[in-house]
mmCIF file with all atom_site columns, C-alpha atoms in Angstrom:
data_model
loop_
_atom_site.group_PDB
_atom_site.id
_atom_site.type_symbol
_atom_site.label_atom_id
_atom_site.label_alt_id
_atom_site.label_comp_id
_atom_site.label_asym_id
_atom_site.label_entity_id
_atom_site.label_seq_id
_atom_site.pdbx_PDB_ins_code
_atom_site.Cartn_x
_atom_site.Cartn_y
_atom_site.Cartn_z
_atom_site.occupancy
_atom_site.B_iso_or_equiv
_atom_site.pdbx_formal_charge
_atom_site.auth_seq_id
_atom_site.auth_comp_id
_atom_site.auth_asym_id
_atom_site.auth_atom_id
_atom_site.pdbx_PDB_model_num
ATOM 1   C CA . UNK A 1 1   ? 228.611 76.330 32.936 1.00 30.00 ? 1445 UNK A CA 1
ATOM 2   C CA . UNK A 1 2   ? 229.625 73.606 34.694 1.00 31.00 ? 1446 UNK A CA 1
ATOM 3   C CA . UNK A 1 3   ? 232.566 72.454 32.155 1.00 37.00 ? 1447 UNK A CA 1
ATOM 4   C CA . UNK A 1 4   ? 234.415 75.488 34.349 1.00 41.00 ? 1448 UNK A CA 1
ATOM 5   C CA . UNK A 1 5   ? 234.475 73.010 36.820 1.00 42.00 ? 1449 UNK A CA 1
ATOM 6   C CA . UNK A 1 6   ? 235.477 69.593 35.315 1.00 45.00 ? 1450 UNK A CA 1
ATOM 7   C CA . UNK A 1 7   ? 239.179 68.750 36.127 1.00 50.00 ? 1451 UNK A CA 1
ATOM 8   C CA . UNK A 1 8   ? 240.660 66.762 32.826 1.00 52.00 ? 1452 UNK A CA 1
ATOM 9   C CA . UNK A 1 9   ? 243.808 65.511 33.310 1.00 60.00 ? 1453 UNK A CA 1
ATOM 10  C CA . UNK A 1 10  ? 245.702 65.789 29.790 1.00 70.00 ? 1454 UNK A CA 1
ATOM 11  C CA . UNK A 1 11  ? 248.711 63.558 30.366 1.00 83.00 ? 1455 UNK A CA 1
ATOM 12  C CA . UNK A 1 12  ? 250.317 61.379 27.404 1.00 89.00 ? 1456 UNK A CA 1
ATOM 13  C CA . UNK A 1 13  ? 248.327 62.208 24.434 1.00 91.00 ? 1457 UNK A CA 1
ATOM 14  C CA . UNK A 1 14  ? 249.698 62.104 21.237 1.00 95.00 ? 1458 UNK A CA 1
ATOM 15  C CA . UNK A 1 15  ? 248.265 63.116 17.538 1.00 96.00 ? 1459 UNK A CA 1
ATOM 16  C CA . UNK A 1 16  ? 249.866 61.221 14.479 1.00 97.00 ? 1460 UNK A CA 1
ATOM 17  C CA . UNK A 1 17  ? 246.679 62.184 11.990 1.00 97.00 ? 1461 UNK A CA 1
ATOM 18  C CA . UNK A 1 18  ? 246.987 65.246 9.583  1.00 98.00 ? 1462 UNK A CA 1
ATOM 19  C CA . UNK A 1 19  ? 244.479 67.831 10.802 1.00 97.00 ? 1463 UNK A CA 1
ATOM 20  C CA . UNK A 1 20  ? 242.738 70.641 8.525  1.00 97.00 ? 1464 UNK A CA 1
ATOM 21  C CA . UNK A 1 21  ? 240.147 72.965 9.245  1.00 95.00 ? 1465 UNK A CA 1
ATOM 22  C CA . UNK A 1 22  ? 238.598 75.653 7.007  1.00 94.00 ? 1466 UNK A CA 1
ATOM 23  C CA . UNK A 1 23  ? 238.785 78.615 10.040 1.00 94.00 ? 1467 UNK A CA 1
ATOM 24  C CA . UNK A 1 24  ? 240.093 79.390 13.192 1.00 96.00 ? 1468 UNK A CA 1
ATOM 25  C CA . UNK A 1 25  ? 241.597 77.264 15.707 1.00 97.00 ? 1469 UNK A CA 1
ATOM 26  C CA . UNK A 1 26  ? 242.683 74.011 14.789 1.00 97.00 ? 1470 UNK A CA 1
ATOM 27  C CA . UNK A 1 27  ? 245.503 71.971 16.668 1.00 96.00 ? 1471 UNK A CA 1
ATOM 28  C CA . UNK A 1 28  ? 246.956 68.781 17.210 1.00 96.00 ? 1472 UNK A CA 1
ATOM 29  C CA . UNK A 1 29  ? 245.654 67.204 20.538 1.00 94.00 ? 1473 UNK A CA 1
ATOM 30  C CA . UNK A 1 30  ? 242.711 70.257 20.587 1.00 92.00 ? 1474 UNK A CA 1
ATOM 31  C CA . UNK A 1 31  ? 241.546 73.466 18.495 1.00 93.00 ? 1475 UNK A CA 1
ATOM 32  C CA . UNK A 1 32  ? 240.327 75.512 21.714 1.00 91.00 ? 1476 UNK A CA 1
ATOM 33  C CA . UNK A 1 33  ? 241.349 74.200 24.934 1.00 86.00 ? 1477 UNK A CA 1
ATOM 34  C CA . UNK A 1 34  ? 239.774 75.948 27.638 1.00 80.00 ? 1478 UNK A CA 1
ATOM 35  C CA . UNK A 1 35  ? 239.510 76.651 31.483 1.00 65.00 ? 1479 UNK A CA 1
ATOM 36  C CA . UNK A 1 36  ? 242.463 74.169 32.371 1.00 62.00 ? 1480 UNK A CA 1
ATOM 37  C CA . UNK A 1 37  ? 241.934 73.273 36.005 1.00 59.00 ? 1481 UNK A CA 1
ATOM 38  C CA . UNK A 1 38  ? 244.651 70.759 36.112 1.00 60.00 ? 1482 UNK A CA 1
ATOM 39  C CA . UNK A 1 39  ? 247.622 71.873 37.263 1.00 75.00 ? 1483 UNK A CA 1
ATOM 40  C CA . UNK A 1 40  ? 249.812 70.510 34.805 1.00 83.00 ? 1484 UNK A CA 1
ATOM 41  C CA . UNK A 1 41  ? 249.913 69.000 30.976 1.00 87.00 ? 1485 UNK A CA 1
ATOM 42  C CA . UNK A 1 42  ? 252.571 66.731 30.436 1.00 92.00 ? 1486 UNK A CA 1
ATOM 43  C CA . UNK A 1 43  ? 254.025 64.890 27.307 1.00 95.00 ? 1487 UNK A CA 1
ATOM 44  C CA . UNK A 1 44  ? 251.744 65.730 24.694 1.00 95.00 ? 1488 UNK A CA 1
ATOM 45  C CA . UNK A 1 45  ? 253.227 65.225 20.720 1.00 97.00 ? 1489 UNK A CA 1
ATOM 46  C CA . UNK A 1 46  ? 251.874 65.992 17.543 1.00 97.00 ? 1490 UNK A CA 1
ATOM 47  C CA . UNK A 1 47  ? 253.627 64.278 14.275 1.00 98.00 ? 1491 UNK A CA 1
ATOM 48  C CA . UNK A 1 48  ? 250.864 65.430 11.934 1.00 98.00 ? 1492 UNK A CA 1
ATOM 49  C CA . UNK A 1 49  ? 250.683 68.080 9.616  1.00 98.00 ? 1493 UNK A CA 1
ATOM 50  C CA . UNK A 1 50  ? 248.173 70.900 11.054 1.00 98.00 ? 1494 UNK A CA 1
ATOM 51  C CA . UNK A 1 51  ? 246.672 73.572 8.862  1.00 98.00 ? 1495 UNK A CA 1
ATOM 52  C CA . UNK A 1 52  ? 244.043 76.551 9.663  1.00 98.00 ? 1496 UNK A CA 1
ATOM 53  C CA . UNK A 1 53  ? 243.700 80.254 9.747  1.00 97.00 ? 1497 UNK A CA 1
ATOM 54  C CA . UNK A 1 54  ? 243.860 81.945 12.836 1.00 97.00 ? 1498 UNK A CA 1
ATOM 55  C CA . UNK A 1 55  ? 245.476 80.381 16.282 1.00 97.00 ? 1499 UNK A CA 1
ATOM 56  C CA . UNK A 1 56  ? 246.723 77.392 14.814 1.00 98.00 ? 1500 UNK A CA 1
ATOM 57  C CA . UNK A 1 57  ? 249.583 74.823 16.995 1.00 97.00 ? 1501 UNK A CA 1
ATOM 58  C CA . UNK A 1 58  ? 250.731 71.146 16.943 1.00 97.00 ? 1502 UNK A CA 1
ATOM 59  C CA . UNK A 1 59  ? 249.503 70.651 20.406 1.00 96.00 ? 1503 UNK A CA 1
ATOM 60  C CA . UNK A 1 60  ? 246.656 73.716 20.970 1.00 95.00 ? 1504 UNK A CA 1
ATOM 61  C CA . UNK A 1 61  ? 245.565 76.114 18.402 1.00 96.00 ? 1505 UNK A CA 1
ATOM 62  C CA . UNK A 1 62  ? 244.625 78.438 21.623 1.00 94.00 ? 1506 UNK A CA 1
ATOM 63  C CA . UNK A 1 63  ? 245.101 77.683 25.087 1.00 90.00 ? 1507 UNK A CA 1
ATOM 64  C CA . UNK A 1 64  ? 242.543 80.197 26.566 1.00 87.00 ? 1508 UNK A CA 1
ATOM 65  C CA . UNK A 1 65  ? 242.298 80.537 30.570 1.00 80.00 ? 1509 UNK A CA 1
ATOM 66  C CA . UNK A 1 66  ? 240.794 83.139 32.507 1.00 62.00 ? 1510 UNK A CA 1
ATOM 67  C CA . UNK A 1 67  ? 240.624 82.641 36.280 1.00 59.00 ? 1511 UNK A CA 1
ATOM 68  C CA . UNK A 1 68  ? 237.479 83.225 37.738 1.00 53.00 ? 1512 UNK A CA 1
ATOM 69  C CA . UNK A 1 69  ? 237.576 84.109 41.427 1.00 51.00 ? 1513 UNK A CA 1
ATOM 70  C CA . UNK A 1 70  ? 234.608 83.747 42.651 1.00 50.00 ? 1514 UNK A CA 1
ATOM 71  C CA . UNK A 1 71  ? 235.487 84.753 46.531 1.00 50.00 ? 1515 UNK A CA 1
ATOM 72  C CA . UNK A 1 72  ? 237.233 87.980 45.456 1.00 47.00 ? 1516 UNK A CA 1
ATOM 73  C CA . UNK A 1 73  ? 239.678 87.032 48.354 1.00 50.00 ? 1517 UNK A CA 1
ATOM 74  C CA . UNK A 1 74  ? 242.243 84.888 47.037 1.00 54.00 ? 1518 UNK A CA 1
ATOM 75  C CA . UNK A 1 75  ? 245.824 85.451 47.309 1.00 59.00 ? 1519 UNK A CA 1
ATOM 76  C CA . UNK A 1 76  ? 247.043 82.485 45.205 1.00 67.00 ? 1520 UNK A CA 1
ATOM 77  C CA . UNK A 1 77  ? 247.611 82.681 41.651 1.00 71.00 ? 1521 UNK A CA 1
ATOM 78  C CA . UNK A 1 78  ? 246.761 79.764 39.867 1.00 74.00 ? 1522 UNK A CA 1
ATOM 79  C CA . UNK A 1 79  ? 250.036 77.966 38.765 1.00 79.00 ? 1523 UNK A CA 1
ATOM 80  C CA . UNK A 1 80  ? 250.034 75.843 35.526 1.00 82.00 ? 1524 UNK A CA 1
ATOM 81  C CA . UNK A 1 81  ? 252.672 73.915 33.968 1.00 86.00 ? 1525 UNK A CA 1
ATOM 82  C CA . UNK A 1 82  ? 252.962 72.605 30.800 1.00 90.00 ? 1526 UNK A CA 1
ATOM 83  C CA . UNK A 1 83  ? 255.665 69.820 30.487 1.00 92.00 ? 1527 UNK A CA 1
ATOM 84  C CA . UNK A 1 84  ? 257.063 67.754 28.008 1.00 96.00 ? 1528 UNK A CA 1
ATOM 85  C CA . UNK A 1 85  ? 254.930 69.030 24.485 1.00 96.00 ? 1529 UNK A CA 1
ATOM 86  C CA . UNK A 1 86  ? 256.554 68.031 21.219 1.00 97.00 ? 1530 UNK A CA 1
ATOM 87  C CA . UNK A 1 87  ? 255.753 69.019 17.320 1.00 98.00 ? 1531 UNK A CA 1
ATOM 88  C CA . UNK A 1 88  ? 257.571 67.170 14.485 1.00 98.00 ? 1532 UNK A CA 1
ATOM 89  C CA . UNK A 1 89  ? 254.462 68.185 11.945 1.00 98.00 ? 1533 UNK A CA 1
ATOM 90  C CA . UNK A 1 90  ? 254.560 70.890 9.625  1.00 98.00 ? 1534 UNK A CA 1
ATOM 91  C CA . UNK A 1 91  ? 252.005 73.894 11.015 1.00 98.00 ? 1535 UNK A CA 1
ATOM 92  C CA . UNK A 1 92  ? 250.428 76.021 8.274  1.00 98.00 ? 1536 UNK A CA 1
ATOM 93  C CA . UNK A 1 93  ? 248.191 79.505 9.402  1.00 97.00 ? 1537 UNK A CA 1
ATOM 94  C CA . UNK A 1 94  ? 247.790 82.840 8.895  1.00 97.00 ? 1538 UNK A CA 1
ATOM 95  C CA . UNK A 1 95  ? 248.019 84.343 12.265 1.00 97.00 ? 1539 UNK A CA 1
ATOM 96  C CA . UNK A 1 96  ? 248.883 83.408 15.772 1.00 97.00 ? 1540 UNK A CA 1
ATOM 97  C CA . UNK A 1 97  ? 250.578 80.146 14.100 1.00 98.00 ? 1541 UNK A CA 1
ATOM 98  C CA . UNK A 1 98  ? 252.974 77.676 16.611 1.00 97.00 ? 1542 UNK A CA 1
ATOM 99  C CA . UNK A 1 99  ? 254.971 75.044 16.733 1.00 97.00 ? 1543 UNK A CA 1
ATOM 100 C CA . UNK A 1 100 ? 253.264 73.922 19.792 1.00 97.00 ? 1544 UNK A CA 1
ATOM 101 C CA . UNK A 1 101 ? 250.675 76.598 20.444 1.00 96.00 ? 1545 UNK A CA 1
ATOM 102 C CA . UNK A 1 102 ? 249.385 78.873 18.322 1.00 97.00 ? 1546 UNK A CA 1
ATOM 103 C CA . UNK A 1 103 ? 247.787 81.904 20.997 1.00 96.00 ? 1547 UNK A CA 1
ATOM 104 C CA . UNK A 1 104 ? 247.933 81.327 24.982 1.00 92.00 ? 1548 UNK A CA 1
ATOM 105 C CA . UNK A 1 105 ? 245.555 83.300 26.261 1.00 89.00 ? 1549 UNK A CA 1
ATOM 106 C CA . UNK A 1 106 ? 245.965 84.151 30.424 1.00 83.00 ? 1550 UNK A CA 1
ATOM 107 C CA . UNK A 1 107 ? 243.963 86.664 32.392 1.00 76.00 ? 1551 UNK A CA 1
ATOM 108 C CA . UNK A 1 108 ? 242.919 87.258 35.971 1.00 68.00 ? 1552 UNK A CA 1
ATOM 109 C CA . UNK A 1 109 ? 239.698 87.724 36.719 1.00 58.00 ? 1553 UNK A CA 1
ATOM 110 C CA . UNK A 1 110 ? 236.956 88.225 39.301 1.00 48.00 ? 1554 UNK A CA 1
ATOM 111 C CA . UNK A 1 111 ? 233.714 86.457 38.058 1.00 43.00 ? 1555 UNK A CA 1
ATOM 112 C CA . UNK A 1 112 ? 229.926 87.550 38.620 1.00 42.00 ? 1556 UNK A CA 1
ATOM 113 C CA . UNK A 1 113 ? 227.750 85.283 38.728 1.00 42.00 ? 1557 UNK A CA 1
ATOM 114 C CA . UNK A 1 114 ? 224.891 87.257 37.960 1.00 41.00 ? 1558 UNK A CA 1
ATOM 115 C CA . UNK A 1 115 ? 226.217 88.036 34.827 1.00 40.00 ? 1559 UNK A CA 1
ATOM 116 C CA . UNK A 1 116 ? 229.254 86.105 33.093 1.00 41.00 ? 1560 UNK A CA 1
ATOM 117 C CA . UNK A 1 117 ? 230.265 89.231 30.665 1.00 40.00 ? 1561 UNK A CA 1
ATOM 118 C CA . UNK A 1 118 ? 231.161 91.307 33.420 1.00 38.00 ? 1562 UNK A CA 1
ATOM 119 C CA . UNK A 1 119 ? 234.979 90.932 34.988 1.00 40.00 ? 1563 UNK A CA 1
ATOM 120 C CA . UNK A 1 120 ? 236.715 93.114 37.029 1.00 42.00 ? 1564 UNK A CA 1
ATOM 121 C CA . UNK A 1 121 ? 240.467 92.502 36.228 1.00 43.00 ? 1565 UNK A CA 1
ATOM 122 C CA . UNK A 1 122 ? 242.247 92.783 39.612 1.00 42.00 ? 1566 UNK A CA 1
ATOM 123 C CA . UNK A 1 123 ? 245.884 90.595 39.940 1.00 42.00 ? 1567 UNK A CA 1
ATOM 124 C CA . UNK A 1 124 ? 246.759 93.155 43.304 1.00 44.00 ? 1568 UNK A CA 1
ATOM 125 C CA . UNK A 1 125 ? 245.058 90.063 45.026 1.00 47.00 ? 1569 UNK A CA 1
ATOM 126 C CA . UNK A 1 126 ? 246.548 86.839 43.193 1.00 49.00 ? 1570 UNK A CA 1
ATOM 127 C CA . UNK A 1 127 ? 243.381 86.315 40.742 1.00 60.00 ? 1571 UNK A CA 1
ATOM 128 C CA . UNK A 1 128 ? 245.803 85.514 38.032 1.00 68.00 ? 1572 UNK A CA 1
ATOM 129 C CA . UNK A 1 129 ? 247.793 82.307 36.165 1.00 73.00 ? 1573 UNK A CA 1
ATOM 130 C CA . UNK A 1 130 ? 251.594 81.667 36.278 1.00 81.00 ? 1574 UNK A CA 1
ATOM 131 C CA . UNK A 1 131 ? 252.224 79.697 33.416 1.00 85.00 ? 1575 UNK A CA 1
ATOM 132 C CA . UNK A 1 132 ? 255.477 77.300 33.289 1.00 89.00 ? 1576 UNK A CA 1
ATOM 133 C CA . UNK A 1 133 ? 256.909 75.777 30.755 1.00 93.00 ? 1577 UNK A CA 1
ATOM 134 C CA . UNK A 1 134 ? 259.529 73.051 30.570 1.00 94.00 ? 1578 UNK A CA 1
ATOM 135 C CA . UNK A 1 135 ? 260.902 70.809 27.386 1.00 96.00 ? 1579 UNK A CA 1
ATOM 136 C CA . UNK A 1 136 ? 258.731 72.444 24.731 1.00 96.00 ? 1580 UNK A CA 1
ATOM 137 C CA . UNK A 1 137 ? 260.428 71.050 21.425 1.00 97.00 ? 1581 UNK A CA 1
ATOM 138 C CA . UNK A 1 138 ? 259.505 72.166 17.896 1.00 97.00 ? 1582 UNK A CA 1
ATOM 139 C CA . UNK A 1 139 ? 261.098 70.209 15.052 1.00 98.00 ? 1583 UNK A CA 1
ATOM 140 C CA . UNK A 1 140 ? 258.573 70.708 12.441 1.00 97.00 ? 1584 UNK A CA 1
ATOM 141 C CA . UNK A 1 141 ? 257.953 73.625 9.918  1.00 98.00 ? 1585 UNK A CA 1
ATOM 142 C CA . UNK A 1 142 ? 255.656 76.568 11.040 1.00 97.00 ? 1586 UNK A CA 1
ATOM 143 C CA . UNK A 1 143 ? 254.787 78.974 8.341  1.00 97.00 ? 1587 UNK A CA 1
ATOM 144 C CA . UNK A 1 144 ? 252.117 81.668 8.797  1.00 96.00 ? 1588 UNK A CA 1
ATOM 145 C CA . UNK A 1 145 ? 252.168 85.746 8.254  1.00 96.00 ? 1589 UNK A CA 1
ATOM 146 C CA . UNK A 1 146 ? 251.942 87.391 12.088 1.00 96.00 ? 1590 UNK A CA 1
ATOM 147 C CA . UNK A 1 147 ? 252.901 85.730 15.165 1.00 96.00 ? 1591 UNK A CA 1
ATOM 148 C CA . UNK A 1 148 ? 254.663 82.939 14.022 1.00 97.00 ? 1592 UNK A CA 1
ATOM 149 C CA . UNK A 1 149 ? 257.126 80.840 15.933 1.00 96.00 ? 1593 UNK A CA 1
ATOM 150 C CA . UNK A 1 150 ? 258.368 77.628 16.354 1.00 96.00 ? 1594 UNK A CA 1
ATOM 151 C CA . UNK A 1 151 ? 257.265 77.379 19.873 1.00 96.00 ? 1595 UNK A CA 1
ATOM 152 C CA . UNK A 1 152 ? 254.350 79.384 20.410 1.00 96.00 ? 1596 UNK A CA 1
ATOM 153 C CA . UNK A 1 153 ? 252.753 82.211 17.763 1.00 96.00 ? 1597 UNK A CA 1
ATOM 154 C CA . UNK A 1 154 ? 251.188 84.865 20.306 1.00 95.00 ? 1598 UNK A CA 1
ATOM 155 C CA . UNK A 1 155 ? 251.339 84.741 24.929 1.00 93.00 ? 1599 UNK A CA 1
ATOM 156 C CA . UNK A 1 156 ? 249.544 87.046 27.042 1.00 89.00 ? 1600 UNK A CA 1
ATOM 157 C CA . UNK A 1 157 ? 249.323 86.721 30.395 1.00 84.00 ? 1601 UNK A CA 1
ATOM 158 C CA . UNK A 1 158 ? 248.656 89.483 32.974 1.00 75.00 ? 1602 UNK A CA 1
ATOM 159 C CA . UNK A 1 159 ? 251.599 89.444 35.381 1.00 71.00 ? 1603 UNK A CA 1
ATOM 160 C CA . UNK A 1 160 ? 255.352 89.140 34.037 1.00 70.00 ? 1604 UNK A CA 1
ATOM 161 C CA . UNK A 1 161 ? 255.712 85.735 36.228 1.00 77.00 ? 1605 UNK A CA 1
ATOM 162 C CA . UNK A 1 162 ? 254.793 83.141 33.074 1.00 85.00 ? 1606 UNK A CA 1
ATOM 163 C CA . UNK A 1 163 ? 258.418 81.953 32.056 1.00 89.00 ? 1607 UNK A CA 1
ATOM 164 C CA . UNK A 1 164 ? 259.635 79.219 28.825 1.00 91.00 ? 1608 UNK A CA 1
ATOM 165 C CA . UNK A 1 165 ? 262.408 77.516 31.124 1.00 91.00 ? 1609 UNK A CA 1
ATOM 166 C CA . UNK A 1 166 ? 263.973 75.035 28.265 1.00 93.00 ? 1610 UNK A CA 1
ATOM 167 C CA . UNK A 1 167 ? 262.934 74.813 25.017 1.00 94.00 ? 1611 UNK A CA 1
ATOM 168 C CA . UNK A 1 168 ? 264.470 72.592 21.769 1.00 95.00 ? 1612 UNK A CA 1
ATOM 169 C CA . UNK A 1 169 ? 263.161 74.710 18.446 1.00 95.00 ? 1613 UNK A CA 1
ATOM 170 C CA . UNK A 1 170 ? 264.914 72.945 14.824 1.00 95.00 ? 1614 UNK A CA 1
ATOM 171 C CA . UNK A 1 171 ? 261.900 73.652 12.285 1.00 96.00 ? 1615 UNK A CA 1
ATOM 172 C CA . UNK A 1 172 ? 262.270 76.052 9.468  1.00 96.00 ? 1616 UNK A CA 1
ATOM 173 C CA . UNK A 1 173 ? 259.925 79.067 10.188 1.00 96.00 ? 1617 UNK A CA 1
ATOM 174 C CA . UNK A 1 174 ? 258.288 82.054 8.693  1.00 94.00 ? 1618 UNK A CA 1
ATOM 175 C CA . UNK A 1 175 ? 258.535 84.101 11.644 1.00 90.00 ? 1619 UNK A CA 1
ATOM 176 C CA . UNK A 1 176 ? 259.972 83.888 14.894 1.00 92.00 ? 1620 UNK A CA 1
ATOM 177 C CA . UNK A 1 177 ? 262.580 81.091 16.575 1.00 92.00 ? 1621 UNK A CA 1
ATOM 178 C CA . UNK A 1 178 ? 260.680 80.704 19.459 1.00 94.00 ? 1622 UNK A CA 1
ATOM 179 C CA . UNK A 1 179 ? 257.903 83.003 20.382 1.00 94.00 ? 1623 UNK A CA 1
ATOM 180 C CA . UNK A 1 180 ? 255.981 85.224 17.974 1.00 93.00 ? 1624 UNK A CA 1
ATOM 181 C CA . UNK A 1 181 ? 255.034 88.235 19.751 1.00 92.00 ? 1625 UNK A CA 1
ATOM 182 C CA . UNK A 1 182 ? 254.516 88.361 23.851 1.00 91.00 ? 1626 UNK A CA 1
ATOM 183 C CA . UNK A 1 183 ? 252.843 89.973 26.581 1.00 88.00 ? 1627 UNK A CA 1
ATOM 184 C CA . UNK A 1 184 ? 254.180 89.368 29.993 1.00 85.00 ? 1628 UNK A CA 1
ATOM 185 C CA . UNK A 1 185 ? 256.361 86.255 28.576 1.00 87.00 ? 1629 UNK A CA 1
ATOM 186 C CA . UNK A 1 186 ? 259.729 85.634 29.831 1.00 88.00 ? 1630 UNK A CA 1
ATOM 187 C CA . UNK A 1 187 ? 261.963 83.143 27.756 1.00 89.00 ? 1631 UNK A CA 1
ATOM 188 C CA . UNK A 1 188 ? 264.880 82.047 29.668 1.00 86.00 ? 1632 UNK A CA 1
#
């Protein structure tokens, strides 16, 4: 596919339309954001109410990124950074339900390019994301039943190096302050 390939640069977007969708993820700059090759997302806001069912967020319902190493050799992880994201809107889900994301989605891979449903998980050689974040603020009103937060519903990530540095979170929510429920997520 060669979207895997396409760097987008998603720097000062905002969202100040209501959003509703009838299913699964539905957010305020993108419902499914995928592959992210840039190395970092800065100042994106959302001031419009955002409902859905599953993986629902002001700024990303999911942010889903596997790295595909197609050399098998690399020893750098892939480093992203997400900077500046904002939510003032009220969020309304079910599960997986943020502020600012609703489910982040990291994994390591090695790829096969002679058939796409096969990975071999290996981070002993650096196929993996670190995933930085900086200045997430949440002012709006998340409500959902599992894996709610004001910042982000539901993180996985493979290795315990992905790391909330500063965070602002003022809504009123269902669930959790600031993250939902976590897999190798460090809040500092």
């Amino acid at each position: 596919n060669s979207s895997r390939n396409t760097k987008i640069t998603a720097n000062q977007l905002g969202n100040t339309g209501d959003v509703s969708g009838s299913g699964n993820y539905v957010g305020g700059i993108a419902g499914y954001s995928e592959y992210q090759l840039t190395e970092t997302m800065s100042t994106l806001t959302n001031s419009g109410d955002i409902t859905g069912l599953d993986s629902v967020g002001g700024i990303f319902g999911i942010a889903y990124n596997v790295y595909y190493n197609q050399s098998y050799n690399t020893t750098t992880p892939r480093v992203l950074n997400y900077v500046d994201f904002t939510n003032s809107g009220a969020i309304v889900g079910n599960n997986k339900v943020g502020g600012l994301i609703g489910y982040i989605y990291m994994r390591g891979s090695n790829y096969n390019s002679d058939a796409e449903s096969e990975f071999n998980k290996d981070t002993t050689e650096g196929n993996y994301y670190i995933l930085y974040v900086t200045n997430a603020v949440n002012s709006g009103a998340v409500t959902g039943q599992s894996a709610v937060a004001g910042i982000f519903g539901h993180v996985y990530t493979d290795t315990a190096n992905s790391t909330l540095y500063s965070y602002t979170q003022t809504g009123v929510v269902s669930g959790e302050q600031v993250v939902g429920t976590s897999e190798n997520f460090t809040i500092q």
